[in-house]
Amino acid sequence: MASPDQLSTLPLEVRTALTTHSSDGIPFRARTAYTHRTWARTFSCLPELFIQPHTLPEIEKAVNLARQCRRRLVTVGSGHSPSDLTCTSSWMLNLDRFDRVLSVDRATGLCTVEAGIRLYQLSAALDEAGLALPSLGSINEQSIAGAISTGTHGSSLRHGLISECCIALKVTLADGETMACSAEENPELFRAALLSVGALGIISEVTLKAVPAFSLAWSQTIDWDARLFEEWDTVLWTQAEFVRVWWFPYMRRAVVWKADKATNDQVEAGRVMHSQPPTAFLDSKLGYFVYQNLLALARWFPRITPWIESFVFGLNYGFRNGESTRVSGCQESHKAFLLNCLYSQFVNEWAIPLRRGPEALQRLGAWLNRLTPGDPGYVDHRIPFSAEGLWVHSPIEVRVSDTTVKSSAAKGNRPYLDITPGDGPALYLNATMYRPYYRDPTHEATERYYEAFEWLMRDLGGKPHWAKAFTVTPDEFAAWYGNDWTRFCKVRNEADPDGMFVGPWHRRYLLGAASANGEGKGQLLPLEEIGFVREKAKGGGFRVLGNQNPVVPS
């Protein structure tokens, strides 16, 4: 627990509660003066207490103390989301010390882990047992609980969200009790917890079904985006089990990465050989330094952005197109899936129906390049915002999934808040804006670009990725999700009626406007954190400050 000197900075009621419960034999591992930052340093905050439990009783104790002290409780892992979702001035609970593998059955593939385990730790433990996760996203720094709670996905038409391999969960609720749930046991809680954005409770234990360990034999080529559109419905997404694309609108070129499984038996028999690709320009220290400085220069001279993108693209991928650009490799799956995220970044990502992909990219490309009738690649983009004088970082990351293959409402394992279509494949479009040296691109560029991007995504029937930046109202979500939205809100209200896990982010996107006197859609919840204020932080980004709801329930 925090030292007496640290405790002296806490309010009297908090010091009294911590002292009263200090002799129950259950540690309360907490400290003050901890600064939390998102991975991209877009947001930071100073929680009143930073808590790192080692056991389930410690998690339950933290929840009970938070309720007694009338504090909001935020669970945080790697903080990879660039939004203020994980920010708080109240209590922050981190599960990095709650990260054990509890059981692994190689024969069945069933694995039970504590929810704080990071994906790289989980992958290493599974690999030792001859197992692997069936699909991964682009990073492995997330905790398994964080990956589940935000709808993390890979890129494959044979797979959906990472959470589709989850068989059962244990969730510690606001009353301090830990409840088991699965498609058969407490199925409503299960479907809500599979993508909860931290609004239900604390996921404490995850049981998942792994697959036999495999490697990925992959290759990567570069071509004009016209070829991409020609092969969209026939070849592009079905040519391998895993396919992902980076589309560069200023160059009208695309990088296509595809990979198929190679079993361990094939590798051990020598039929498939592991091989590492040559180091790309951007993976080198020189490339990292050069590109970041060019991006920093573009903050002051935005018009050079297309030239920078073209120049760095050529250095990293090549200046030619077609088969001569192919590079390949074969790596263990948990290595091959990973990408170098390079720099701090804003990310705005939406999922639209896969069939709308060519229209989305062609319209966005025509708008960004300010094409007019007669220009090569012109389409009627119908985006009601001017792109004049706007220059933005590219590329657009393009990925796919299909949650109808292994996850559905009928099976009881489709999350209520899954952003992908319920009747077929999804296309994810990820608009990234780098922040060189943690400095934002021009405010006007970011705001105008994302405003137009979101307008287009809405027009094509999309929904935003929960972990990324977006501007959507609860009324829009309610209309898009229908009965699933109603069911999720019902589960959330029952699991956390006093709002211990609710903050301004949840009020903004899930609950809708409210106030202490009942104006808006309802009253503020007794334990809800309110009133985020953003202050510019030293070194870039914003420092976020909030307050507990001061109204004591009658």
Coordinates of C-alpha atoms in Angstrom, one line a residue:
M1 CA 0.0 0.0 0.0
A2 CA 1.0 3.6 -0.4
S3 CA 3.4 5.0 2.3
P4 CA 2.0 7.2 5.1
D5 CA 3.5 10.2 3.4
Q6 CA 1.6 9.4 0.2
L7 CA -1.6 8.7 2.1
S8 CA -1.4 12.1 3.7
T9 CA -2.2 13.6 0.3
L10 CA -5.6 11.7 0.1
P11 CA -8.9 13.0 1.4
L12 CA -9.8 12.0 5.0
E13 CA -12.5 9.6 4.0
V14 CA -10.2 7.7 1.7
R15 CA -7.4 7.5 4.3
T16 CA -9.9 6.2 6.8
A17 CA -11.3 3.5 4.5
L18 CA -7.8 2.3 3.6
T19 CA -6.7 2.2 7.2
T20 CA -9.8 0.4 8.3
H21 CA -9.4 -2.4 5.8
S22 CA -5.6 -2.7 6.1
S23 CA -5.8 -5.6 8.6
D24 CA -8.0 -8.0 6.6
G25 CA -5.0 -9.9 5.2
I26 CA -5.6 -8.8 1.6
P27 CA -3.0 -6.4 0.2
F28 CA -4.1 -3.2 -1.4
R29 CA -1.1 -2.3 -3.7
A30 CA -1.7 1.3 -4.5
R31 CA 0.4 4.4 -4.9
T32 CA -0.1 8.1 -5.6
A33 CA 1.8 10.5 -7.9
Y34 CA 1.5 8.2 -10.9
T35 CA 1.1 9.8 -14.4
H36 CA -0.7 7.7 -17.0
R37 CA -0.1 8.4 -20.6
T38 CA -1.6 6.8 -23.7
W39 CA 0.9 5.0 -25.9
A40 CA 0.8 7.8 -28.4
R41 CA 1.0 10.5 -25.6
T42 CA -2.2 12.0 -27.0
F43 CA -3.6 12.1 -23.5
S44 CA -2.3 11.9 -20.0
C45 CA -3.8 12.1 -16.5
L46 CA -2.9 11.9 -12.8
P47 CA -5.2 9.4 -11.0
E48 CA -5.7 9.8 -7.3
L49 CA -4.6 6.2 -6.8
F50 CA -2.8 3.8 -9.1
I51 CA -3.6 0.2 -8.1
Q52 CA -1.8 -3.0 -9.2
P53 CA -3.4 -6.1 -7.7
H54 CA -1.7 -9.5 -7.9
T55 CA -4.7 -11.7 -7.0
L56 CA -8.5 -11.9 -7.6
P57 CA -9.2 -11.0 -3.9
E58 CA -7.1 -7.9 -4.3
I59 CA -9.2 -6.9 -7.4
E60 CA -12.4 -7.5 -5.4
K61 CA -11.0 -5.5 -2.5
A62 CA -10.2 -2.6 -4.8
V63 CA -13.7 -2.6 -6.1
N64 CA -15.2 -2.7 -2.7
L65 CA -13.0 0.2 -1.4
A66 CA -13.8 2.3 -4.5
R67 CA -17.5 1.8 -3.8
Q68 CA -17.1 2.7 -0.1
C69 CA -15.0 5.8 -1.0
R70 CA -17.4 6.8 -3.9
R71 CA -14.7 6.6 -6.5
R72 CA -14.8 5.8 -10.2
L73 CA -12.5 2.8 -11.1
V74 CA -10.8 2.7 -14.5
T75 CA -9.0 -0.5 -15.8
V76 CA -6.0 0.1 -18.0
G77 CA -3.4 -2.0 -19.8
S78 CA -1.0 -0.7 -22.5
G79 CA -3.0 2.5 -23.2
H80 CA -2.7 1.9 -26.9
S81 CA -6.0 3.6 -27.7
P82 CA -5.2 7.2 -28.7
S83 CA -8.5 8.5 -27.1
D84 CA -9.1 9.6 -23.5
L85 CA -11.0 6.3 -22.8
T86 CA -8.6 5.3 -20.1
C87 CA -8.1 8.7 -18.5
T88 CA -9.2 9.5 -15.0
S89 CA -8.5 11.7 -12.0
S90 CA -10.1 9.0 -9.8
W91 CA -8.7 5.5 -9.2
M92 CA -6.9 3.5 -11.9
L93 CA -6.4 -0.2 -11.8
N94 CA -3.7 -1.9 -13.8
L95 CA -3.6 -5.7 -14.3
D96 CA 0.1 -6.0 -15.4
R97 CA 0.8 -8.0 -12.2
F98 CA -2.2 -10.2 -12.7
D99 CA -0.8 -12.0 -15.7
R100 CA -0.4 -15.7 -15.0
V101 CA -1.2 -18.6 -17.3
L102 CA -3.5 -20.8 -15.1
S103 CA -3.9 -23.8 -17.4
V104 CA -3.0 -25.0 -20.9
D105 CA -4.4 -28.2 -22.5
R106 CA -2.5 -28.9 -25.7
A107 CA -4.9 -31.7 -26.7
T108 CA -8.0 -29.5 -26.6
G109 CA -6.3 -26.1 -27.2
L110 CA -8.1 -24.7 -24.1
C111 CA -6.1 -22.1 -22.2
T112 CA -7.1 -20.1 -19.1
V113 CA -5.2 -16.9 -18.2
E114 CA -5.4 -14.0 -15.9
A115 CA -6.8 -11.1 -17.8
G116 CA -3.8 -8.8 -17.4
I117 CA -1.5 -10.9 -19.5
R118 CA -0.1 -9.1 -22.5
L119 CA -0.5 -10.7 -25.9
Y120 CA 3.2 -11.2 -26.4
Q121 CA 3.3 -13.0 -23.1
L122 CA 0.3 -15.1 -24.0
S123 CA 1.8 -15.9 -27.4
A124 CA 5.0 -17.1 -25.8
A125 CA 3.2 -19.3 -23.3
L126 CA 1.1 -20.8 -26.0
D127 CA 4.1 -21.4 -28.3
E128 CA 5.8 -23.4 -25.5
A129 CA 2.8 -25.6 -25.5
G130 CA 2.7 -26.0 -29.3
L131 CA -0.3 -23.6 -29.6
A132 CA -1.1 -20.2 -31.0
L133 CA -3.9 -17.7 -31.2
P134 CA -5.8 -18.2 -34.5
S135 CA -5.5 -14.5 -35.5
L136 CA -3.8 -11.4 -34.1
G137 CA -3.9 -7.6 -34.8
S138 CA -0.9 -5.5 -35.7
I139 CA 0.6 -5.1 -32.2
N140 CA 1.1 -7.5 -29.2
E141 CA 1.5 -5.0 -26.4
Q142 CA -2.2 -5.1 -25.4
S143 CA -3.5 -7.1 -22.5
I144 CA -5.9 -9.9 -23.5
A145 CA -8.6 -8.0 -21.6
G146 CA -7.9 -4.8 -23.5
A147 CA -7.9 -6.6 -26.8
I148 CA -11.3 -8.1 -26.0
S149 CA -12.9 -5.0 -24.6
T150 CA -12.1 -2.8 -27.6
G151 CA -12.9 -5.1 -30.5
T152 CA -9.4 -5.8 -31.7
H153 CA -9.2 -7.7 -35.0
G154 CA -6.8 -9.0 -37.6
S155 CA -7.3 -9.2 -41.4
S156 CA -8.8 -12.3 -42.8
L157 CA -12.2 -13.3 -44.3
R158 CA -11.9 -16.6 -42.3
H159 CA -11.7 -14.8 -38.9
G160 CA -13.5 -12.1 -37.0
L161 CA -12.6 -10.3 -33.8
I162 CA -9.8 -11.6 -31.5
S163 CA -12.5 -12.3 -29.0
E164 CA -14.1 -15.0 -31.1
C165 CA -11.7 -17.5 -29.6
C166 CA -12.9 -16.7 -26.1
I167 CA -14.9 -19.6 -24.5
A168 CA -15.6 -18.0 -21.1
L169 CA -14.8 -15.0 -19.0
K170 CA -14.9 -14.0 -15.4
V171 CA -15.9 -10.4 -14.7
T172 CA -15.7 -8.6 -11.3
L173 CA -18.7 -6.4 -11.1
A174 CA -19.3 -3.2 -9.1
D175 CA -20.7 -5.0 -6.1
G176 CA -17.3 -6.7 -5.7
E177 CA -18.5 -10.1 -6.8
T178 CA -16.9 -12.0 -9.6
M179 CA -19.3 -13.6 -12.1
A180 CA -18.5 -16.3 -14.6
C181 CA -20.1 -16.0 -18.0
S182 CA -20.1 -17.8 -21.4
A183 CA -22.5 -18.5 -24.2
E184 CA -24.2 -21.0 -21.9
E185 CA -23.8 -19.3 -18.5
N186 CA -25.0 -15.7 -18.2
P187 CA -25.0 -15.3 -21.9
E188 CA -26.1 -11.6 -21.9
L189 CA -23.2 -10.6 -19.7
F190 CA -20.9 -12.6 -21.9
R191 CA -22.0 -10.9 -25.1
A192 CA -21.7 -7.5 -23.4
A193 CA -18.3 -8.2 -21.9
L194 CA -16.8 -9.4 -25.2
L195 CA -16.7 -5.8 -26.2
S196 CA -17.5 -3.6 -23.2
V197 CA -15.1 -0.6 -23.5
G198 CA -14.6 -0.9 -19.8
A199 CA -18.2 0.0 -18.9
L200 CA -19.3 -3.2 -17.1
G201 CA -16.6 -4.2 -14.7
I202 CA -13.2 -5.7 -14.6
I203 CA -12.5 -8.8 -16.8
S204 CA -10.4 -10.9 -14.5
E205 CA -10.1 -14.3 -16.2
V206 CA -10.2 -15.4 -19.8
T207 CA -10.6 -19.0 -21.2
L208 CA -9.9 -19.2 -24.8
K209 CA -9.4 -21.9 -27.5
A210 CA -6.1 -21.8 -29.2
V211 CA -5.0 -23.7 -32.3
P212 CA -1.9 -25.8 -33.1
A213 CA 1.1 -23.5 -33.5
F214 CA 1.8 -22.4 -37.1
S215 CA 4.0 -20.2 -39.1
L216 CA 3.0 -17.7 -41.8
A217 CA 4.6 -17.9 -45.3
W218 CA 3.9 -14.4 -46.6
S219 CA 4.7 -12.2 -49.5
Q220 CA 4.2 -8.5 -50.3
T221 CA 3.9 -6.7 -53.6
I222 CA 3.3 -3.1 -54.8
D223 CA 1.0 -2.0 -57.7
W224 CA -1.3 0.7 -58.9
D225 CA -4.5 1.0 -57.0
A226 CA -6.4 0.4 -60.2
R227 CA -5.3 -3.2 -60.1
L228 CA -6.6 -3.4 -56.5
F229 CA -10.0 -2.3 -57.6
E230 CA -10.1 -4.7 -60.6
E231 CA -9.3 -7.7 -58.4
W232 CA -11.4 -6.6 -55.4
D233 CA -14.3 -9.1 -55.8
T234 CA -12.4 -12.0 -57.5
V235 CA -8.8 -12.3 -56.2
L236 CA -7.7 -9.7 -53.7
W237 CA -9.2 -10.9 -50.4
T238 CA -9.4 -14.7 -51.2
Q239 CA -5.9 -15.3 -52.4
A240 CA -4.7 -16.2 -49.0
E241 CA -6.0 -16.8 -45.5
F242 CA -4.6 -13.4 -44.3
V243 CA -4.5 -10.4 -46.5
R244 CA -4.0 -6.7 -45.6
V245 CA -3.4 -3.6 -47.7
W246 CA -1.9 -0.2 -47.3
W247 CA -3.3 2.3 -49.8
F248 CA -1.5 5.5 -50.6
P249 CA -4.0 8.0 -52.1
Y250 CA -1.4 10.6 -53.3
M251 CA 0.6 8.0 -55.3
R252 CA -2.5 5.9 -56.3
R253 CA -0.5 2.9 -55.3
A254 CA -1.1 0.0 -52.8
V255 CA 1.0 -2.5 -50.9
V256 CA -0.6 -5.9 -50.7
W257 CA 0.5 -8.4 -48.0
K258 CA -0.8 -11.9 -48.0
A259 CA 0.0 -15.0 -45.9
D260 CA -0.9 -18.6 -45.6
K261 CA -0.3 -21.0 -42.8
A262 CA 2.6 -23.4 -42.6
T263 CA 2.3 -26.0 -39.9
N264 CA 5.1 -26.8 -37.4
D265 CA 5.3 -30.3 -38.9
Q266 CA 6.1 -28.7 -42.3
V267 CA 8.7 -26.5 -40.8
E268 CA 10.3 -29.3 -38.8
A269 CA 10.4 -31.6 -41.9
G270 CA 12.2 -28.9 -43.9
R271 CA 9.4 -28.5 -46.4
V272 CA 9.0 -24.9 -45.3
M273 CA 12.0 -22.8 -44.2
H274 CA 11.9 -19.9 -41.8
S275 CA 13.3 -16.8 -43.4
Q276 CA 13.6 -13.2 -42.3
P277 CA 12.9 -10.4 -44.8
P278 CA 15.5 -7.7 -45.4
T279 CA 15.3 -4.7 -43.1
A280 CA 13.0 -2.1 -44.7
F281 CA 14.0 1.5 -44.8
L282 CA 11.5 2.6 -42.2
D283 CA 12.6 -0.2 -39.8
S284 CA 16.2 1.1 -39.8
K285 CA 17.4 3.9 -37.5
L286 CA 18.2 6.1 -40.5
G287 CA 14.8 5.6 -42.1
Y288 CA 13.0 6.2 -38.8
F289 CA 14.9 9.4 -38.2
V290 CA 14.6 10.8 -41.8
Y291 CA 10.9 10.2 -42.1
Q292 CA 10.0 11.6 -38.7
N293 CA 12.0 14.8 -39.5
L294 CA 10.3 15.1 -42.9
L295 CA 6.9 14.8 -41.2
A296 CA 7.9 17.4 -38.7
L297 CA 8.9 19.7 -41.5
A298 CA 5.5 19.1 -43.2
R299 CA 3.8 20.6 -40.1
W300 CA 5.2 23.9 -41.2
F301 CA 5.0 23.4 -45.0
P302 CA 2.0 21.1 -45.5
R303 CA 2.2 21.3 -49.3
I304 CA 5.3 19.1 -49.4
T305 CA 3.4 16.2 -47.8
P306 CA 2.6 14.4 -51.1
W307 CA 6.3 14.6 -52.1
I308 CA 7.4 13.3 -48.7
E309 CA 5.0 10.4 -49.0
S310 CA 6.1 9.5 -52.5
F311 CA 9.8 9.8 -51.6
V312 CA 9.6 7.7 -48.5
F313 CA 7.3 5.1 -50.1
G314 CA 9.9 4.6 -52.8
L315 CA 12.7 4.2 -50.3
N316 CA 10.8 1.8 -48.2
Y317 CA 8.9 -0.3 -50.8
G318 CA 10.5 0.5 -54.2
F319 CA 9.8 2.9 -57.0
R320 CA 8.4 0.3 -59.4
N321 CA 5.2 -1.8 -59.5
G322 CA 4.4 -5.4 -60.1
E323 CA 6.0 -8.7 -59.6
S324 CA 9.5 -7.3 -59.4
T325 CA 8.7 -5.6 -56.1
R326 CA 7.8 -8.9 -54.3
V327 CA 9.4 -9.6 -51.0
S328 CA 8.7 -12.6 -48.9
G329 CA 9.4 -14.4 -45.7
C330 CA 8.3 -17.2 -43.3
Q331 CA 8.0 -16.5 -39.6
E332 CA 6.2 -17.8 -36.5
S333 CA 2.6 -16.5 -36.6
H334 CA 3.0 -14.3 -33.5
K335 CA 5.9 -12.5 -35.2
A336 CA 4.6 -12.4 -38.8
F337 CA 1.3 -10.6 -37.8
L338 CA 3.1 -7.7 -36.2
L339 CA 3.7 -4.2 -37.7
N340 CA 6.0 -1.4 -36.8
C341 CA 3.7 1.5 -35.7
L342 CA 6.6 3.9 -36.0
Y343 CA 5.4 7.1 -34.4
S344 CA 2.8 8.6 -32.1
Q345 CA -0.5 8.9 -34.1
F346 CA -4.1 9.8 -34.2
V347 CA -6.2 6.9 -35.6
N348 CA -9.8 7.1 -37.0
E349 CA -11.0 3.7 -38.1
W350 CA -14.4 2.5 -39.3
A351 CA -15.9 -0.7 -40.6
I352 CA -18.1 -0.7 -43.7
P353 CA -19.5 -3.5 -45.8
L354 CA -16.7 -5.1 -47.8
R355 CA -18.5 -4.5 -51.1
R356 CA -18.4 -0.8 -50.6
G357 CA -14.6 -0.7 -50.5
P358 CA -13.7 0.4 -54.0
E359 CA -16.3 3.1 -53.8
A360 CA -14.9 4.3 -50.5
L361 CA -11.3 4.5 -51.6
Q362 CA -12.0 6.0 -55.0
R363 CA -14.2 8.7 -53.5
L364 CA -11.7 9.5 -50.8
G365 CA -8.8 9.5 -53.3
A366 CA -10.7 11.9 -55.6
W367 CA -11.5 14.2 -52.7
L368 CA -7.9 14.3 -51.3
N369 CA -6.4 14.8 -54.7
R370 CA -9.0 17.4 -55.6
L371 CA -9.7 15.6 -58.9
T372 CA -12.0 17.2 -61.5
P373 CA -13.9 15.6 -64.4
G374 CA -11.4 14.5 -67.0
D375 CA -8.6 13.7 -64.5
P376 CA -7.4 10.1 -64.3
G377 CA -9.1 8.4 -61.4
Y378 CA -11.9 11.0 -61.1
V379 CA -15.1 9.9 -59.5
D380 CA -18.0 11.9 -58.2
H381 CA -17.0 11.8 -54.5
R382 CA -20.0 13.7 -53.1
I383 CA -18.1 14.7 -49.9
P384 CA -19.7 18.0 -48.8
F385 CA -16.4 19.5 -47.5
S386 CA -13.6 21.3 -49.3
A387 CA -10.2 19.7 -49.5
E388 CA -8.7 22.9 -50.9
G389 CA -5.4 23.6 -49.1
L390 CA -5.6 20.3 -47.2
W391 CA -2.6 18.0 -47.1
V392 CA -2.6 14.9 -44.9
H393 CA -0.4 12.0 -44.0
S394 CA -1.2 8.7 -45.7
P395 CA -1.6 5.7 -46.0
I396 CA -5.0 4.2 -45.3
E397 CA -4.7 0.8 -43.7
V398 CA -7.2 -1.6 -45.3
R399 CA -8.2 -4.8 -43.5
V400 CA -11.0 -7.3 -43.5
S401 CA -12.9 -9.7 -41.2
D402 CA -16.1 -11.7 -41.2
T403 CA -17.6 -12.3 -37.8
T404 CA -20.4 -14.4 -39.3
V405 CA -17.9 -17.3 -39.8
K406 CA -17.2 -18.2 -36.2
S407 CA -19.1 -15.7 -34.2
S408 CA -22.8 -14.9 -34.3
A409 CA -25.8 -14.1 -32.2
A410 CA -27.0 -17.7 -32.8
K411 CA -23.8 -19.1 -31.3
G412 CA -24.1 -16.6 -28.4
N413 CA -20.6 -15.3 -28.9
R414 CA -21.1 -12.2 -31.1
P415 CA -20.5 -9.0 -29.0
Y416 CA -23.5 -6.7 -28.8
L417 CA -21.2 -3.8 -29.8
D418 CA -19.4 -5.5 -32.7
I419 CA -19.0 -2.8 -35.4
T420 CA -18.9 -5.2 -38.3
P421 CA -22.0 -6.1 -40.4
G422 CA -24.0 -9.0 -39.0
D423 CA -24.7 -10.5 -42.4
G424 CA -21.3 -10.6 -44.2
P425 CA -17.7 -9.5 -44.5
A426 CA -16.4 -6.2 -43.1
L427 CA -13.8 -3.8 -44.5
Y428 CA -11.8 -1.7 -42.0
L429 CA -10.5 1.6 -43.2
N430 CA -7.9 3.1 -40.8
A431 CA -7.0 6.8 -41.4
T432 CA -3.7 7.4 -39.5
M433 CA -2.2 10.8 -38.8
Y434 CA 1.3 10.7 -37.5
R435 CA 2.4 13.0 -34.7
P436 CA 6.2 13.5 -35.3
Y437 CA 8.0 14.1 -32.0
Y438 CA 4.6 13.9 -30.3
R439 CA 3.4 17.1 -32.1
D440 CA 0.0 17.2 -33.7
P441 CA -0.5 17.9 -37.4
T442 CA -2.1 21.2 -38.0
H443 CA -5.4 21.3 -36.1
E444 CA -7.3 22.3 -39.2
A445 CA -5.9 19.5 -41.3
T446 CA -6.8 16.8 -38.7
E447 CA -10.3 18.2 -38.0
R448 CA -11.2 18.7 -41.7
Y449 CA -9.7 15.4 -42.8
Y450 CA -11.5 13.4 -40.1
E451 CA -14.7 15.3 -40.6
A452 CA -14.8 14.4 -44.3
F453 CA -13.6 10.8 -43.6
E454 CA -16.4 10.2 -41.0
W455 CA -19.0 11.7 -43.3
L456 CA -18.0 9.3 -46.0
M457 CA -18.0 6.3 -43.6
R458 CA -21.5 7.2 -42.5
D459 CA -22.6 7.5 -46.1
L460 CA -21.4 4.0 -46.7
G461 CA -23.1 2.4 -43.7
G462 CA -20.0 2.3 -41.4
K463 CA -19.5 2.2 -37.7
P464 CA -16.3 3.4 -35.8
H465 CA -13.8 1.3 -34.1
W466 CA -14.3 1.7 -30.3
A467 CA -10.7 2.2 -29.4
K468 CA -10.0 4.9 -32.0
A469 CA -10.9 8.6 -32.4
F470 CA -14.4 9.4 -33.6
T471 CA -17.3 11.8 -33.2
V472 CA -20.5 9.9 -32.9
T473 CA -23.5 10.4 -30.6
P474 CA -25.3 7.8 -28.5
D475 CA -28.4 8.4 -30.6
E476 CA -26.5 7.4 -33.8
F477 CA -25.2 4.3 -32.1
A478 CA -28.7 3.4 -30.9
A479 CA -30.1 3.7 -34.4
W480 CA -27.2 1.7 -35.9
Y481 CA -27.2 -1.2 -33.4
G482 CA -31.0 -1.4 -32.7
N483 CA -31.9 -4.2 -30.3
D484 CA -28.2 -5.0 -29.6
W485 CA -27.7 -1.5 -28.3
T486 CA -30.7 -1.8 -26.0
R487 CA -29.5 -5.2 -24.7
F488 CA -26.0 -3.9 -24.0
C489 CA -27.3 -0.8 -22.1
K490 CA -29.6 -3.1 -20.1
V491 CA -26.7 -5.4 -19.1
R492 CA -24.5 -2.3 -18.3
N493 CA -27.1 -0.7 -16.1
E494 CA -27.7 -4.0 -14.2
A495 CA -24.0 -4.7 -13.8
D496 CA -23.0 -1.2 -12.7
P497 CA -26.1 0.8 -11.6
D498 CA -24.1 3.4 -9.7
G499 CA -21.6 4.1 -12.6
M500 CA -18.4 3.0 -10.8
F501 CA -17.0 2.2 -14.3
V502 CA -18.4 5.3 -16.1
G503 CA -16.5 8.4 -17.0
P504 CA -16.9 11.3 -19.5
W505 CA -15.9 9.1 -22.4
H506 CA -18.8 6.7 -21.7
R507 CA -21.2 9.6 -21.1
R508 CA -20.2 11.1 -24.4
Y509 CA -20.6 8.0 -26.5
L510 CA -22.7 5.5 -24.6
L511 CA -25.1 7.1 -22.1
G512 CA -25.8 10.5 -23.6
A513 CA -26.2 13.9 -22.0
A514 CA -27.3 14.1 -18.4
S515 CA -27.0 16.3 -15.4
A516 CA -27.3 16.1 -11.6
N517 CA -30.8 17.7 -11.7
G518 CA -32.1 15.3 -14.3
E519 CA -31.8 17.5 -17.4
G520 CA -30.9 15.7 -20.6
K521 CA -31.5 12.0 -20.8
G522 CA -31.3 11.3 -17.1
Q523 CA -29.4 11.9 -13.9
L524 CA -25.7 11.5 -13.5
L525 CA -24.8 8.2 -11.8
P526 CA -23.7 8.4 -8.1
L527 CA -20.1 7.1 -8.7
E528 CA -19.7 8.6 -12.2
E529 CA -16.7 10.7 -13.0
I530 CA -17.7 14.0 -14.7
G531 CA -16.4 17.1 -16.3
F532 CA -13.2 16.3 -18.2
V533 CA -11.1 19.3 -18.8
R534 CA -8.3 19.2 -21.3
E535 CA -5.1 21.2 -20.8
K536 CA -2.2 21.2 -23.2
A537 CA 0.5 19.0 -21.8
K538 CA 4.2 19.7 -21.8
G539 CA 5.8 17.6 -24.7
G540 CA 2.5 17.4 -26.7
G541 CA -1.0 16.1 -26.3
F542 CA -3.5 16.9 -23.5
R543 CA -3.6 16.4 -19.8
V544 CA -7.1 15.4 -18.7
L545 CA -8.7 16.3 -15.4
G546 CA -12.1 15.0 -14.1
N547 CA -14.2 15.1 -10.9
Q548 CA -16.3 12.7 -9.0
N549 CA -20.0 13.4 -9.1
P550 CA -20.5 15.5 -6.0
V551 CA -24.1 14.5 -5.5
V552 CA -24.6 11.9 -2.8
P553 CA -27.6 9.7 -3.6
S554 CA -30.5 10.1 -1.1

